[in-house]
Amino acid sequence: MSATARQTAPMPVDIKSRKGGEPIVSLTAYTTPMAQMMDAHCDIVLVGDSVGMVLHGLPSTLEVTMEMMILHGRAVSRGLSRAMMVIDMPFGSYEQSSEQAFENAAQLMRETGAGAVKLEGGQHMAQTIEFLVQRGIPVMAHIGLTPQSINTLGGYKVQGRGPQAEVLMQDAKAVAAAGAFSVVLEKTPQGLSDEITASIDIPTIGIGASAGCDGQILVVDDMLGLFTAFKAKFVKRYADLGDLGEAAIAAYAADVRARRFPGPEHVFADAAPKVKAAQ
């Protein structure tokens, strides 16, 4: 996608300047048509590693690869002209070293046109975030429930209750100090989410956090009712397209079996017979 086509999209510095202002609207996307639908309405479109579960039927995000992220990132980029695209760094692509993180982040941005990358982790990832930012890679941080760490977290549990609240607060301050332009707070208690939002100078993007965050994000297939394997408490269904789609497929199957489809309006007439020349 050309620079001209994306010149109206906000940049990370623009998102950071929204701290305390009008809430930032964000959704995930994995395909061109979905990106086209949300482009006029979202400030940020995230190519999330949730694609592994939502579109590929994987049990978690841990099996998502760089190749998958690049494939879907290119697709989403083709559907955007207004919103800023951020892309997730998949599990295993940034944890080993800052140098590894830079190499893979640069590849993701270079091959997809993303304006920034997102990576999971708080204090222990601060050095990597600083390394990337100093080298021209804008970073959206992600703390609280970090799905790539579910094996050590013990599942998809609320994070930040009790003594863990102070750890999460320090995580938020660490990623902000390291230069992240925003931070996702996932599945964190409302009060703590509000305290974090008031304590750092970068926007907080909530998912299962608080309406007091500087913005919100949801997985688009969740909010449209397309992903029905489970429904998290923090998801609001704005449509039930999964039910509508299944009903439409059932109607199609019934029409085919009853030979109601295709009808006369869906088929093509035979060619008109040629008129024989007079003998």
Coordinates of C-alpha atoms in Angstrom, one line a residue:
M1 CA 0.0 0.0 0.0
S2 CA 1.4 3.4 -1.0
A3 CA 2.3 6.1 1.5
T4 CA -0.3 8.3 -0.2
A5 CA -3.1 5.8 0.5
R6 CA -2.3 5.8 4.2
Q7 CA -1.4 9.4 4.7
T8 CA -4.7 10.2 6.6
A9 CA -4.1 7.4 9.2
P10 CA -3.1 8.6 12.7
M11 CA 0.4 7.9 13.8
P12 CA 1.5 6.6 17.2
V13 CA 2.2 10.1 18.4
D14 CA -1.3 11.1 17.5
I15 CA -2.7 8.2 19.5
K16 CA -0.5 9.1 22.5
S17 CA -1.9 12.7 22.3
R18 CA -5.4 11.4 22.8
K19 CA -4.6 10.7 26.5
G20 CA -7.5 11.9 28.6
G21 CA -9.5 13.0 25.5
E22 CA -12.1 11.4 23.3
P23 CA -12.0 7.6 23.8
I24 CA -9.9 5.7 21.3
V25 CA -11.9 3.1 19.3
S26 CA -10.1 -0.1 18.3
L27 CA -11.1 -3.5 17.0
T28 CA -9.2 -6.5 15.7
A29 CA -9.3 -7.5 12.0
Y30 CA -7.8 -10.4 10.0
T31 CA -9.2 -9.9 6.5
T32 CA -9.6 -7.2 3.9
P33 CA -13.5 -7.0 3.9
M34 CA -13.6 -6.7 7.7
A35 CA -10.9 -4.0 7.7
Q36 CA -12.9 -2.1 5.0
M37 CA -16.0 -2.2 7.2
M38 CA -14.3 -0.8 10.3
D39 CA -11.9 1.7 8.6
A40 CA -14.2 4.7 8.9
H41 CA -15.1 4.0 12.5
C42 CA -11.9 2.9 14.3
D43 CA -8.8 4.9 15.2
I44 CA -6.7 1.7 15.5
V45 CA -7.2 -1.7 13.8
L46 CA -5.2 -4.4 15.4
V47 CA -4.1 -7.5 13.5
G48 CA -4.3 -9.7 16.6
D49 CA -2.7 -13.1 17.2
S50 CA -6.2 -14.1 18.2
V51 CA -6.5 -14.9 14.5
G52 CA -5.1 -18.3 15.5
M53 CA -8.2 -19.1 17.6
V54 CA -10.8 -17.1 15.7
L55 CA -10.0 -18.1 12.1
H56 CA -7.6 -21.1 12.3
G57 CA -9.3 -23.1 15.1
L58 CA -6.2 -23.2 17.3
P59 CA -6.6 -23.8 21.0
S60 CA -4.6 -20.7 21.9
T61 CA -2.4 -18.0 20.4
L62 CA 0.8 -19.9 21.1
E63 CA 0.9 -21.7 17.7
V64 CA 0.6 -18.5 15.7
T65 CA 3.6 -17.8 13.5
M66 CA 5.3 -14.8 11.9
E67 CA 4.1 -16.1 8.5
M68 CA 0.4 -16.1 9.7
M69 CA 0.7 -12.6 11.0
I70 CA 2.3 -11.3 7.8
L71 CA -0.4 -13.0 5.7
H72 CA -3.2 -11.4 7.7
G73 CA -1.4 -8.1 8.1
R74 CA -1.2 -7.7 4.4
A75 CA -4.8 -8.5 4.0
V76 CA -5.9 -6.0 6.6
S77 CA -3.6 -3.3 5.2
R78 CA -5.3 -3.5 1.8
G79 CA -8.6 -2.6 3.5
L80 CA -7.5 0.4 5.4
S81 CA -7.0 4.1 4.4
R82 CA -8.0 6.0 7.6
A83 CA -7.3 3.8 10.7
M84 CA -3.8 3.1 12.0
M85 CA -2.9 -0.6 11.8
V86 CA -1.0 -2.2 14.7
I87 CA 0.1 -5.8 14.4
D88 CA 0.8 -8.4 17.2
M89 CA 4.2 -9.9 17.6
P90 CA 3.5 -13.7 17.9
F91 CA 4.8 -15.9 20.7
G92 CA 8.5 -16.6 20.5
S93 CA 9.3 -13.7 18.1
Y94 CA 10.5 -11.2 20.7
E95 CA 11.2 -12.8 24.1
Q96 CA 14.7 -14.1 23.5
S97 CA 16.5 -10.8 23.1
S98 CA 16.0 -7.2 22.1
E99 CA 17.8 -7.9 18.9
Q100 CA 15.5 -10.7 18.0
A101 CA 12.5 -8.5 18.8
F102 CA 13.9 -5.7 16.5
E103 CA 14.5 -8.1 13.6
N104 CA 11.0 -9.5 13.8
A105 CA 9.3 -6.3 14.4
A106 CA 11.0 -4.6 11.5
Q107 CA 10.0 -7.5 9.3
L108 CA 6.3 -7.3 10.4
M109 CA 6.2 -3.5 9.7
R110 CA 8.2 -3.7 6.5
E111 CA 6.1 -6.5 5.0
T112 CA 2.6 -5.4 6.1
G113 CA 2.7 -1.6 6.3
A114 CA 1.7 -1.6 10.0
G115 CA 2.3 1.6 11.9
A116 CA 3.3 -0.1 15.1
V117 CA 3.7 -3.5 16.8
K118 CA 2.1 -4.8 20.0
L119 CA 3.9 -7.1 22.4
E120 CA 2.9 -8.6 25.7
G121 CA 4.7 -8.1 29.1
G122 CA 5.3 -5.5 31.7
Q123 CA 8.5 -4.8 33.6
H124 CA 10.4 -7.7 32.2
M125 CA 9.8 -6.4 28.6
A126 CA 10.6 -2.7 29.3
Q127 CA 14.2 -3.0 28.1
T128 CA 13.0 -4.5 24.9
I129 CA 10.3 -1.9 24.4
E130 CA 12.9 0.9 24.9
F131 CA 15.3 -0.9 22.5
L132 CA 12.6 -1.0 19.8
V133 CA 11.4 2.6 20.3
Q134 CA 14.9 4.0 20.1
R135 CA 15.3 2.2 16.7
G136 CA 12.1 3.5 15.2
I137 CA 9.7 0.8 16.1
P138 CA 6.6 2.2 17.8
V139 CA 5.3 -0.2 20.5
M140 CA 1.8 -0.8 22.0
A141 CA 2.3 -2.6 25.2
H142 CA -0.1 -5.3 26.7
I143 CA -0.3 -6.1 30.4
G144 CA -2.8 -7.8 32.7
L145 CA -4.1 -11.0 31.1
T146 CA -1.5 -11.8 28.5
P147 CA -2.8 -14.7 26.4
Q148 CA 0.7 -15.8 25.3
S149 CA 1.4 -16.5 29.0
I150 CA -1.7 -18.6 29.9
N151 CA 0.4 -21.6 30.8
T152 CA 2.2 -19.7 33.5
L153 CA -0.9 -17.6 34.5
G154 CA -3.0 -20.7 35.0
G155 CA -5.6 -19.9 32.4
Y156 CA -7.7 -16.9 31.3
K157 CA -8.0 -15.4 34.8
V158 CA -8.6 -11.9 36.0
Q159 CA -5.2 -10.3 36.8
G160 CA -4.4 -7.6 39.4
R161 CA -6.3 -8.6 42.4
G162 CA -4.8 -8.4 45.9
P163 CA -1.0 -8.1 46.1
Q164 CA -0.8 -8.5 42.3
A165 CA -2.3 -5.1 41.9
E166 CA 0.9 -3.3 42.7
V167 CA 2.8 -5.5 40.3
L168 CA 0.5 -4.5 37.5
M169 CA 0.8 -0.9 38.4
Q170 CA 4.5 -1.1 38.2
D171 CA 4.2 -3.0 34.9
A172 CA 2.2 -0.1 33.5
K173 CA 4.6 2.5 34.7
A174 CA 7.6 0.5 33.3
V175 CA 6.2 0.2 29.8
A176 CA 5.2 3.9 29.8
A177 CA 8.7 4.9 30.9
A178 CA 10.2 2.7 28.3
G179 CA 8.5 4.6 25.5
A180 CA 5.3 2.6 24.6
F181 CA 2.8 5.0 23.0
S182 CA -0.2 3.1 24.6
V183 CA -0.9 0.0 26.7
V184 CA -3.7 -2.6 26.5
L185 CA -5.1 -3.5 29.9
E186 CA -6.8 -7.0 29.6
K187 CA -9.1 -8.5 32.2
T188 CA -8.0 -6.2 35.1
P189 CA -10.3 -5.0 37.9
Q190 CA -12.2 -1.8 37.2
G191 CA -10.8 0.2 40.1
L192 CA -7.2 -0.8 39.3
S193 CA -7.7 0.0 35.7
D194 CA -8.8 3.5 36.6
E195 CA -5.9 3.9 38.9
I196 CA -3.4 2.8 36.2
T197 CA -5.1 5.1 33.7
A198 CA -4.7 8.1 36.1
S199 CA -1.1 7.2 36.9
I200 CA 0.6 7.0 33.5
D201 CA 0.9 9.5 30.7
I202 CA 0.1 7.2 27.8
P203 CA -3.4 6.0 26.8
T204 CA -4.8 2.8 28.3
I205 CA -6.8 0.6 25.9
G206 CA -9.2 -1.6 27.9
I207 CA -10.5 -5.0 27.1
G208 CA -12.3 -6.3 30.2
A209 CA -11.0 -3.4 32.2
S210 CA -12.9 -0.1 32.7
A211 CA -15.0 2.4 30.8
G212 CA -12.6 4.9 32.4
C213 CA -9.7 3.7 30.2
D214 CA -8.6 6.0 27.4
G215 CA -10.0 3.6 24.8
Q216 CA -11.5 0.2 24.2
I217 CA -10.8 -2.8 22.0
L218 CA -12.7 -6.0 21.2
V219 CA -12.2 -8.9 18.9
V220 CA -14.5 -8.1 16.1
D221 CA -15.7 -11.7 15.6
D222 CA -16.7 -11.7 19.3
M223 CA -18.8 -8.5 19.1
L224 CA -20.4 -9.6 15.9
G225 CA -21.3 -13.0 17.2
L226 CA -19.2 -14.8 14.6
F227 CA -16.9 -16.5 17.1
T228 CA -19.1 -18.6 19.4
A229 CA -16.7 -21.1 20.9
F230 CA -17.0 -19.1 24.1
K231 CA -18.1 -15.6 25.2
A232 CA -16.1 -13.7 27.7
K233 CA -17.9 -11.6 30.3
F234 CA -16.4 -8.4 28.9
V235 CA -17.7 -9.0 25.4
K236 CA -20.9 -7.1 24.3
R237 CA -22.5 -8.7 21.3
Y238 CA -23.6 -6.0 18.9
A239 CA -25.0 -8.6 16.4
D240 CA -25.5 -12.3 16.2
L241 CA -24.2 -12.9 12.7
G242 CA -23.2 -16.4 13.5
D243 CA -26.8 -17.4 14.0
L244 CA -27.9 -15.5 10.9
G245 CA -25.1 -17.1 8.9
E246 CA -26.0 -20.6 10.0
A247 CA -29.7 -20.1 9.3
A248 CA -28.8 -18.8 5.8
I249 CA -26.6 -21.9 5.1
A250 CA -29.4 -24.2 6.3
A251 CA -31.9 -22.5 4.0
Y252 CA -29.5 -22.8 1.1
A253 CA -28.9 -26.5 1.8
A254 CA -32.7 -27.1 1.9
D255 CA -33.2 -25.3 -1.4
V256 CA -30.5 -27.3 -3.1
R257 CA -31.9 -30.6 -1.9
A258 CA -35.4 -29.6 -3.0
R259 CA -34.1 -28.4 -6.3
R260 CA -35.5 -24.9 -5.6
F261 CA -32.0 -23.5 -6.2
P262 CA -30.9 -22.5 -8.7
G263 CA -34.1 -21.0 -10.0
P264 CA -34.8 -19.6 -13.5
E265 CA -33.4 -16.3 -12.6
H266 CA -30.0 -17.8 -11.6
V267 CA -29.3 -19.8 -14.8
F268 CA -28.4 -18.9 -18.4
A269 CA -30.5 -19.6 -21.4
D270 CA -29.2 -21.8 -24.2
A271 CA -27.9 -20.0 -27.3
A272 CA -30.5 -19.2 -29.9
P273 CA -30.6 -21.8 -32.6
K274 CA -28.9 -20.7 -35.8
V275 CA -31.2 -19.9 -38.8
K276 CA -30.3 -21.9 -41.8
A277 CA -29.6 -20.0 -44.9
A278 CA -32.2 -20.3 -47.7
Q279 CA -31.3 -23.0 -50.2

